[in-house]
GROMACS .gro file of C-alpha atoms in nm:
model
  404
    1MET     CA    1   0.139   2.203  -1.050
    2ALA     CA    2   0.423   2.065  -1.262
    3LYS     CA    3   0.490   2.213  -1.604
    4ILE     CA    4   0.653   2.019  -1.887
    5VAL     CA    5   0.709   2.142  -2.242
    6PRO     CA    6   0.790   1.989  -2.580
    7PHE     CA    7   1.109   2.104  -2.754
    8LYS     CA    8   1.277   2.096  -3.095
    9ALA     CA    9   1.503   1.803  -3.030
   10VAL     CA   10   1.815   1.717  -3.225
   11ARG     CA   11   1.859   1.343  -3.279
   12PRO     CA   12   2.058   1.096  -3.491
   13THR     CA   13   1.921   0.987  -3.825
   14ARG     CA   14   1.749   0.648  -3.821
   15ASP     CA   15   2.025   0.471  -4.008
   16LYS     CA   16   2.295   0.582  -3.765
   17VAL     CA   17   2.125   0.588  -3.425
   18SER     CA   18   2.276   0.260  -3.302
   19LEU     CA   19   2.622   0.379  -3.407
   20VAL     CA   20   2.591   0.729  -3.259
   21THR     CA   21   2.454   0.663  -2.911
   22SER     CA   22   2.686   0.559  -2.633
   23ARG     CA   23   2.691   0.484  -2.264
   24SER     CA   24   2.793   0.762  -2.031
   25TYR     CA   25   3.149   0.870  -2.107
   26GLU     CA   26   3.267   0.784  -1.756
   27GLU     CA   27   3.154   0.420  -1.784
   28TYR     CA   28   3.412   0.328  -2.050
   29THR     CA   29   3.746   0.178  -1.964
   30PRO     CA   30   4.042   0.335  -2.149
   31ALA     CA   31   4.057   0.033  -2.380
   32GLU     CA   32   3.684   0.048  -2.460
   33LEU     CA   33   3.703   0.421  -2.522
   34ALA     CA   34   4.001   0.386  -2.753
   35SER     CA   35   3.823   0.111  -2.948
   36GLN     CA   36   3.511   0.321  -3.001
   37LEU     CA   37   3.708   0.628  -3.104
   38ASP     CA   38   3.937   0.433  -3.337
   39TYR     CA   39   3.677   0.221  -3.516
   40ASN     CA   40   3.340   0.397  -3.495
   41PRO     CA   41   3.347   0.738  -3.667
   42PHE     CA   42   2.982   0.804  -3.578
   43SER     CA   43   3.011   0.753  -3.202
   44PHE     CA   44   2.893   1.043  -2.988
   45LEU     CA   45   3.212   0.987  -2.789
   46HIS     CA   46   3.394   1.178  -3.065
   47ILE     CA   47   3.191   1.484  -2.962
   48LEU     CA   48   3.238   1.434  -2.590
   49ASN     CA   49   3.611   1.373  -2.632
   50PRO     CA   50   3.722   1.564  -2.943
   51ALA     CA   51   4.091   1.578  -2.844
   52TYR     CA   52   4.103   1.220  -2.732
   53VAL     CA   53   4.475   1.160  -2.773
   54ASN     CA   54   4.588   1.488  -2.616
   55LEU     CA   55   4.305   1.542  -2.369
   56HIS     CA   56   4.535   1.595  -2.069
   57LYS     CA   57   4.731   1.864  -2.256
   58ILE     CA   58   4.448   2.109  -2.329
   59SER     CA   59   4.254   2.352  -2.112
   60THR     CA   60   3.891   2.300  -2.014
   61ALA     CA   61   3.780   2.597  -2.224
   62THR     CA   62   3.963   2.461  -2.530
   63ARG     CA   63   3.809   2.120  -2.479
   64PHE     CA   64   3.456   2.264  -2.449
   65LYS     CA   65   3.512   2.463  -2.768
   66GLY     CA   66   3.624   2.141  -2.936
   67VAL     CA   67   3.305   1.968  -2.821
   68GLN     CA   68   3.096   2.247  -2.972
   69LEU     CA   69   3.284   2.236  -3.305
   70LYS     CA   70   3.263   1.857  -3.330
   71TYR     CA   71   2.891   1.869  -3.257
   72GLN     CA   72   2.842   2.121  -3.538
   73GLU     CA   73   3.047   1.897  -3.766
   74PHE     CA   74   2.817   1.603  -3.696
   75LYS     CA   75   2.517   1.822  -3.780
   76GLU     CA   76   2.674   1.946  -4.103
   77GLU     CA   77   2.746   1.587  -4.206
   78ASP     CA   78   2.378   1.497  -4.146
   79VAL     CA   79   2.456   1.255  -3.865
   80PHE     CA   80   2.203   1.458  -3.665
   81LYS     CA   81   1.877   1.620  -3.769
   82LYS     CA   82   1.659   1.872  -3.586
   83GLU     CA   83   1.285   1.843  -3.539
   84LEU     CA   84   1.089   2.111  -3.718
   85ASN     CA   85   0.839   2.146  -3.433
   86PRO     CA   86   0.849   2.102  -3.055
   87ILE     CA   87   0.768   1.743  -2.953
   88PHE     CA   88   0.782   1.490  -2.672
   89PHE     CA   89   0.936   1.146  -2.695
   90LEU     CA   90   0.822   0.823  -2.535
   91TYR     CA   91   1.130   0.610  -2.463
   92GLU     CA   92   1.156   0.246  -2.355
   93ILE     CA   93   1.470   0.063  -2.244
   94HIS     CA   94   1.438  -0.316  -2.231
   95SER     CA   95   1.727  -0.494  -2.058
   96LYS     CA   96   1.774  -0.851  -1.945
   97ASN     CA   97   1.607  -0.793  -1.610
   98ASN     CA   98   1.407  -0.469  -1.640
   99THR     CA   99   1.193  -0.260  -1.873
  100PHE     CA  100   1.180   0.118  -1.820
  101THR     CA  101   0.943   0.353  -2.001
  102GLY     CA  102   0.926   0.730  -1.967
  103ILE     CA  103   0.868   1.063  -2.137
  104ILE     CA  104   1.145   1.291  -2.262
  105ALA     CA  105   1.042   1.655  -2.216
  106GLY     CA  106   1.157   1.994  -2.098
  107THR     CA  107   1.100   2.066  -1.730
  108SER     CA  108   1.072   2.409  -1.575
  109ILE     CA  109   1.351   2.603  -1.406
  110GLU     CA  110   1.075   2.792  -1.224
  111ASP     CA  111   0.942   2.461  -1.085
  112TYR     CA  112   1.296   2.369  -0.980
  113LYS     CA  113   1.343   2.700  -0.800
  114ASN     CA  114   1.004   2.680  -0.631
  115ASN     CA  115   1.061   2.322  -0.509
  116VAL     CA  116   0.785   2.176  -0.725
  117ILE     CA  117   1.072   1.962  -0.851
  118LYS     CA  118   1.225   1.829  -0.531
  119LYS     CA  119   1.582   1.717  -0.454
  120HIS     CA  120   1.731   1.465  -0.212
  121GLU     CA  121   2.105   1.485  -0.288
  122ASP     CA  122   2.365   1.751  -0.220
  123THR     CA  123   2.585   1.888  -0.498
  124LEU     CA  124   2.950   1.985  -0.525
  125ALA     CA  125   2.991   2.351  -0.616
  126TYR     CA  126   3.287   2.293  -0.849
  127ARG     CA  127   3.099   2.026  -1.047
  128VAL     CA  128   2.792   2.248  -1.086
  129GLU     CA  129   3.011   2.537  -1.203
  130LEU     CA  130   3.202   2.312  -1.445
  131PHE     CA  131   2.889   2.172  -1.607
  132LYS     CA  132   2.736   2.520  -1.624
  133ASP     CA  133   3.042   2.633  -1.822
  134TYR     CA  134   3.009   2.324  -2.041
  135LEU     CA  135   2.645   2.407  -2.122
  136HIS     CA  136   2.730   2.773  -2.184
  137GLN     CA  137   3.019   2.702  -2.421
  138THR     CA  138   2.887   2.398  -2.607
  139GLY     CA  139   2.526   2.514  -2.634
  140PHE     CA  140   2.367   2.172  -2.588
  141ASN     CA  141   2.292   1.895  -2.340
  142THR     CA  142   2.231   1.526  -2.409
  143GLU     CA  143   2.209   1.398  -2.051
  144PRO     CA  144   1.855   1.445  -1.920
  145VAL     CA  145   1.776   1.466  -1.552
  146LEU     CA  146   1.595   1.151  -1.437
  147ILE     CA  147   1.274   1.266  -1.270
  148THR     CA  148   1.008   1.049  -1.113
  149TYR     CA  149   0.636   1.114  -1.083
  150PRO     CA  150   0.362   0.942  -0.877
  151GLN     CA  151   0.155   0.658  -1.018
  152ASN     CA  152  -0.102   0.790  -1.268
  153ASN     CA  153  -0.334   0.526  -1.415
  154GLU     CA  154  -0.457   0.742  -1.702
  155LEU     CA  155  -0.104   0.829  -1.806
  156GLN     CA  156   0.000   0.464  -1.783
  157GLN     CA  157  -0.292   0.357  -2.001
  158TRP     CA  158  -0.192   0.619  -2.257
  159ILE     CA  159   0.170   0.496  -2.250
  160ASP     CA  160   0.060   0.133  -2.299
  161LYS     CA  161  -0.163   0.232  -2.592
  162ARG     CA  162   0.094   0.465  -2.749
  163LYS     CA  163   0.355   0.189  -2.749
  164GLN     CA  164   0.140  -0.008  -2.992
  165LYS     CA  165   0.214   0.243  -3.269
  166ARG     CA  166   0.512   0.232  -3.505
  167PRO     CA  167   0.824   0.366  -3.332
  168LEU     CA  168   1.072   0.621  -3.462
  169TYR     CA  169   1.367   0.408  -3.346
  170LEU     CA  170   1.407   0.044  -3.258
  171PHE     CA  171   1.765  -0.070  -3.203
  172SER     CA  172   1.989  -0.274  -2.978
  173SER     CA  173   2.304  -0.153  -2.804
  174LEU     CA  174   2.623  -0.352  -2.753
  175ASN     CA  175   2.523  -0.440  -2.396
  176LYS     CA  176   2.219  -0.617  -2.549
  177ASP     CA  177   1.963  -0.362  -2.426
  178LYS     CA  178   1.679  -0.287  -2.667
  179HIS     CA  179   1.583   0.079  -2.717
  180THR     CA  180   1.253   0.201  -2.861
  181ILE     CA  181   1.147   0.561  -2.915
  182TRP     CA  182   0.812   0.700  -3.024
  183ARG     CA  183   0.770   1.060  -3.136
  184ILE     CA  184   0.478   1.248  -2.975
  185LYS     CA  185   0.409   1.531  -3.217
  186GLU     CA  186   0.029   1.578  -3.232
  187ASP     CA  187  -0.078   1.902  -3.059
  188GLU     CA  188  -0.379   1.745  -2.885
  189GLU     CA  189  -0.171   1.457  -2.751
  190ILE     CA  190   0.101   1.693  -2.628
  191GLN     CA  191  -0.156   1.909  -2.452
  192TRP     CA  192  -0.319   1.604  -2.288
  193VAL     CA  193   0.017   1.485  -2.151
  194GLN     CA  194   0.090   1.834  -2.017
  195GLU     CA  195  -0.247   1.839  -1.842
  196GLN     CA  196  -0.167   1.509  -1.668
  197PHE     CA  197   0.149   1.658  -1.520
  198GLU     CA  198  -0.029   1.979  -1.422
  199LYS     CA  199  -0.247   1.765  -1.194
  200MET     CA  200   0.057   1.635  -1.008
  201GLY     CA  201   0.167   1.810  -0.691
  202ASN     CA  202   0.540   1.741  -0.709
  203LEU     CA  203   0.807   1.576  -0.916
  204TYR     CA  204   1.123   1.426  -0.763
  205ILE     CA  205   1.475   1.417  -0.902
  206ALA     CA  206   1.597   1.058  -0.898
  207ASP     CA  207   1.931   1.115  -1.071
  208GLY     CA  208   2.098   1.427  -1.212
  209HIS     CA  209   2.113   1.675  -0.924
  210HIS     CA  210   2.431   1.836  -1.063
  211ARG     CA  211   2.277   1.871  -1.411
  212SER     CA  212   1.963   2.041  -1.281
  213ALA     CA  213   2.166   2.271  -1.052
  214SER     CA  214   2.390   2.364  -1.348
  215ALA     CA  215   2.085   2.446  -1.561
  216GLU     CA  216   1.962   2.676  -1.284
  217MET     CA  217   2.302   2.844  -1.258
  218LEU     CA  218   2.316   2.897  -1.634
  219TYR     CA  219   1.966   3.047  -1.627
  220ASP     CA  220   2.066   3.288  -1.350
  221GLN     CA  221   2.376   3.387  -1.545
  222ASP     CA  222   2.218   3.436  -1.890
  223LYS     CA  223   1.846   3.495  -1.823
  224ASP     CA  224   1.863   3.851  -1.960
  225SER     CA  225   1.978   3.720  -2.299
  226GLY     CA  226   1.621   3.655  -2.412
  227ASN     CA  227   1.696   3.287  -2.477
  228ALA     CA  228   1.373   3.101  -2.393
  229ASN     CA  229   1.551   2.764  -2.400
  230LEU     CA  230   1.719   2.856  -2.071
  231ASN     CA  231   1.379   2.839  -1.899
  232HIS     CA  232   1.379   2.460  -1.915
  233PHE     CA  233   1.612   2.162  -1.892
  234MET     CA  234   1.573   1.823  -2.056
  235SER     CA  235   1.435   1.547  -1.836
  236PHE     CA  236   1.343   1.181  -1.862
  237LEU     CA  237   1.019   1.146  -1.664
  238ILE     CA  238   0.938   0.801  -1.533
  239CYS     CA  239   0.680   0.666  -1.289
  240GLU     CA  240   0.817   0.604  -0.939
  241THR     CA  241   0.703   0.239  -0.954
  242ASN     CA  242   0.918   0.186  -1.267
  243LEU     CA  243   1.249   0.295  -1.112
  244LYS     CA  244   1.512   0.044  -1.005
  245ILE     CA  245   1.685   0.168  -0.691
  246TYR     CA  246   2.012   0.003  -0.597
  247GLU     CA  247   2.230   0.067  -0.296
  248TYR     CA  248   2.586   0.193  -0.311
  249ASN     CA  249   2.809  -0.050  -0.122
  250ARG     CA  250   3.123   0.063   0.059
  251ILE     CA  251   3.478  -0.071   0.072
  252VAL     CA  252   3.744   0.063   0.309
  253ASN     CA  253   4.117   0.004   0.273
  254ASP     CA  254   4.204  -0.048   0.643
  255LEU     CA  255   4.054  -0.106   0.988
  256ASN     CA  256   4.183   0.222   1.130
  257GLY     CA  257   4.449   0.045   1.337
  258LEU     CA  258   4.208  -0.213   1.485
  259THR     CA  259   4.273  -0.585   1.474
  260LYS     CA  260   4.006  -0.806   1.318
  261HIS     CA  261   3.910  -0.935   1.665
  262ALA     CA  262   3.885  -0.584   1.814
  263PHE     CA  263   3.679  -0.460   1.519
  264LEU     CA  264   3.429  -0.747   1.545
  265LYS     CA  265   3.408  -0.694   1.919
  266ALA     CA  266   3.333  -0.324   1.868
  267LEU     CA  267   3.058  -0.406   1.617
  268GLU     CA  268   2.880  -0.624   1.874
  269LYS     CA  269   2.773  -0.311   2.063
  270ASP     CA  270   2.518  -0.223   1.795
  271PHE     CA  271   2.484  -0.534   1.578
  272THR     CA  272   2.405  -0.902   1.605
  273ILE     CA  273   2.679  -1.072   1.401
  274VAL     CA  274   2.648  -1.405   1.216
  275ASN     CA  275   2.945  -1.548   1.028
  276LYS     CA  276   2.824  -1.668   0.685
  277ASP     CA  277   3.165  -1.810   0.588
  278GLN     CA  278   3.185  -1.830   0.205
  279GLU     CA  279   2.815  -1.760   0.136
  280LEU     CA  280   2.780  -1.460  -0.095
  281TRP     CA  281   2.543  -1.292   0.146
  282LYS     CA  282   2.352  -0.967   0.087
  283PRO     CA  283   2.102  -0.795   0.317
  284LYS     CA  284   1.745  -0.919   0.278
  285GLN     CA  285   1.574  -0.627   0.451
  286LYS     CA  286   1.621  -0.285   0.607
  287TYR     CA  287   1.855  -0.263   0.910
  288GLN     CA  288   2.060  -0.557   0.783
  289PHE     CA  289   2.416  -0.510   0.657
  290GLY     CA  290   2.651  -0.746   0.483
  291MET     CA  291   3.024  -0.740   0.554
  292TYR     CA  292   3.319  -0.912   0.388
  293LEU     CA  293   3.634  -0.932   0.600
  294ASP     CA  294   3.938  -1.159   0.589
  295GLY     CA  295   3.782  -1.414   0.353
  296ASP     CA  296   3.444  -1.446   0.530
  297PHE     CA  297   3.101  -1.290   0.481
  298TYR     CA  298   2.909  -1.167   0.785
  299ALA     CA  299   2.545  -1.074   0.842
  300LEU     CA  300   2.506  -0.770   1.069
  301THR     CA  301   2.161  -0.694   1.209
  302LEU     CA  302   2.101  -0.367   1.392
  303LYS     CA  303   1.985  -0.421   1.750
  304ASN     CA  304   1.806  -0.092   1.816
  305THR     CA  305   1.579   0.028   1.535
  306ASN     CA  306   1.404   0.314   1.716
  307PHE     CA  307   1.476   0.641   1.536
  308ASN     CA  308   1.333   0.992   1.549
  309SER     CA  309   1.363   1.080   1.180
  310VAL     CA  310   1.386   0.930   0.833
  311MET     CA  311   1.741   1.060   0.806
  312GLU     CA  312   1.857   0.876   1.118
  313SER     CA  313   1.688   0.555   1.000
  314LEU     CA  314   1.854   0.547   0.656
  315ASP     CA  315   2.077   0.242   0.630
  316ALA     CA  316   2.355   0.448   0.471
  317GLN     CA  317   2.340   0.694   0.761
  318ILE     CA  318   2.332   0.413   1.018
  319LEU     CA  319   2.645   0.255   0.871
  320TYR     CA  320   2.816   0.594   0.887
  321THR     CA  321   2.715   0.680   1.245
  322LYS     CA  322   2.768   0.332   1.390
  323VAL     CA  323   3.068   0.200   1.194
  324LEU     CA  324   3.242   0.415   0.935
  325ASN     CA  325   3.289   0.724   1.149
  326PRO     CA  326   3.337   0.604   1.508
  327LEU     CA  327   3.522   0.278   1.436
  328LEU     CA  328   3.698   0.329   1.102
  329GLY     CA  329   3.761   0.703   1.129
  330ILE     CA  330   3.590   0.798   0.803
  331GLY     CA  331   3.481   1.160   0.840
  332ASP     CA  332   3.415   1.299   0.492
  333LEU     CA  333   3.228   1.037   0.290
  334ARG     CA  334   3.271   1.234  -0.028
  335ASN     CA  335   3.643   1.308  -0.016
  336ASP     CA  336   3.811   1.054   0.215
  337GLU     CA  337   4.048   0.849  -0.002
  338ARG     CA  338   4.022   0.547   0.230
  339ILE     CA  339   3.668   0.466   0.115
  340ALA     CA  340   3.532   0.370  -0.226
  341TYR     CA  341   3.183   0.292  -0.357
  342ILE     CA  342   3.049   0.002  -0.562
  343PRO     CA  343   2.699   0.030  -0.715
  344GLY     CA  344   2.460  -0.244  -0.608
  345SER     CA  345   2.401  -0.334  -0.972
  346LYS     CA  346   2.739  -0.510  -0.959
  347PRO     CA  347   2.756  -0.858  -0.801
  348VAL     CA  348   2.883  -0.917  -0.448
  349THR     CA  349   3.180  -1.096  -0.602
  350ALA     CA  350   3.310  -0.756  -0.718
  351ILE     CA  351   3.353  -0.652  -0.354
  352LYS     CA  352   3.508  -0.989  -0.264
  353GLU     CA  353   3.761  -0.959  -0.547
  354MET     CA  354   3.862  -0.605  -0.450
  355VAL     CA  355   3.914  -0.698  -0.085
  356ASP     CA  356   4.092  -1.022  -0.173
  357GLY     CA  357   4.316  -0.823  -0.407
  358GLY     CA  358   4.467  -0.645  -0.106
  359ASP     CA  359   4.383  -0.282  -0.186
  360PHE     CA  360   4.088  -0.288   0.057
  361GLU     CA  361   4.043  -0.464   0.388
  362VAL     CA  362   3.667  -0.466   0.446
  363GLY     CA  363   3.352  -0.432   0.238
  364PHE     CA  364   2.996  -0.346   0.342
  365MET     CA  365   2.676  -0.433   0.159
  366LEU     CA  366   2.361  -0.229   0.224
  367TYR     CA  367   1.990  -0.274   0.162
  368PRO     CA  368   1.857  -0.029  -0.099
  369ALA     CA  369   1.664   0.280   0.007
  370SER     CA  370   1.298   0.290  -0.093
  371ILE     CA  371   1.130   0.553  -0.309
  372ASN     CA  372   0.921   0.651  -0.005
  373GLU     CA  373   1.237   0.723   0.196
  374ILE     CA  374   1.375   0.933  -0.089
  375LYS     CA  375   1.050   1.131  -0.120
  376GLU     CA  376   1.018   1.185   0.255
  377LEU     CA  377   1.370   1.323   0.268
  378ALA     CA  378   1.300   1.556  -0.025
  379ASP     CA  379   0.968   1.668   0.126
  380ASN     CA  380   1.152   1.766   0.445
  381ASN     CA  381   1.439   1.937   0.259
  382LEU     CA  382   1.683   1.676   0.388
  383ILE     CA  383   1.987   1.548   0.200
  384MET     CA  384   2.092   1.184   0.175
  385PRO     CA  385   2.451   1.088   0.260
  386PRO     CA  386   2.678   1.084  -0.045
  387LYS     CA  387   2.657   0.774  -0.265
  388SER     CA  388   2.339   0.642  -0.106
  389THR     CA  389   2.155   0.534  -0.421
  390TYR     CA  390   2.238   0.407  -0.769
  391ILE     CA  391   1.925   0.445  -0.978
  392GLU     CA  392   1.834   0.302  -1.316
  393PRO     CA  393   1.749   0.358  -1.598
  394LYS     CA  394   2.060   0.523  -1.739
  395PHE     CA  395   2.015   0.735  -2.052
  396ARG     CA  396   2.232   0.692  -2.363
  397SER     CA  397   2.441   0.992  -2.468
  398GLY     CA  398   2.364   1.130  -2.811
  399LEU     CA  399   2.015   0.982  -2.832
  400VAL     CA  400   1.829   1.312  -2.784
  401VAL     CA  401   1.995   1.654  -2.772
  402TYR     CA  402   1.848   1.966  -2.608
  403GLU     CA  403   1.996   2.277  -2.767
  404ILE     CA  404   2.028   2.579  -2.541
   0.00000   0.00000   0.00000
């Protein structure tokens, strides 16, 4: 039984919402970041990066304190306002190719601990600790965990009907996405939505494993403080059929001492290889892999597809066990500096350009994992290889704030 709760959200005022919200801080190039910070005084990036010129000269603790002070400044200047009562939000992101709709709510630390909310990715201890310290010192979070739930026809009908009402926000971002938010504030409606989630057996984390682990760590650290807000973390809950799951493609900067001929010959043990020449080829189905090497694209099809477990049959795991580790000598997928990752949302030409540029020698394109594979892994307490999935939607920073 999954438990979700409304919360007293902090959000931008209507007249400033399109100016305040931003993409994830890490997505900006230095030039884009400088432009936003120089010319948009309302950007949430000012909060995330309060010492933007001298960032490399200050300690982490000083930076987090600066984030907290800048956030309070935005509140004092009425850039943000706080809801008087706990509420849910219904949020829709409409992009060129996809429309995503979900519910913003608080999800339970207890459910997370008891594996009602299930995970499929491993976390890095230092990142969990760092974000826990960030939450503790700043006192807020604006990056919800993306959580998926099974198809629920009644809930979908309610969402479709609720979207006909006047929204709280309707604005476009600079990447031409359209964002619409409805406020769910009626007690009966809130209770009905909660009851729908109570009927569900499990929820699954799609994106945000470090954020949820940090929320748990903060709860364990400060649970005796009496702060009820620690009992939950902010999540964006979306139906599993509404997710867009991309692969993470791989590029490697050398052939581990092999010649091109020797490498192709070694691949023939496990794959049928077809040279696609200049065709921008991507896998069409599971057990197919694309490869770009020395100016040509190749289609690799796995010969033996008999596996004993879902983990062994994952395309990302197959590429590791058949190619990256034994042939190219990549041991630690997370930390080896010879390998880099390109999200499947980017075109194949991005891989071609990086290899042609000379910094990398070979690129691999994978077929995306399915939601059923992700759920089966989580149900069996198994962990996907690092950088196996790139999942949309991505939430805008500064749109909704959960105060701790």
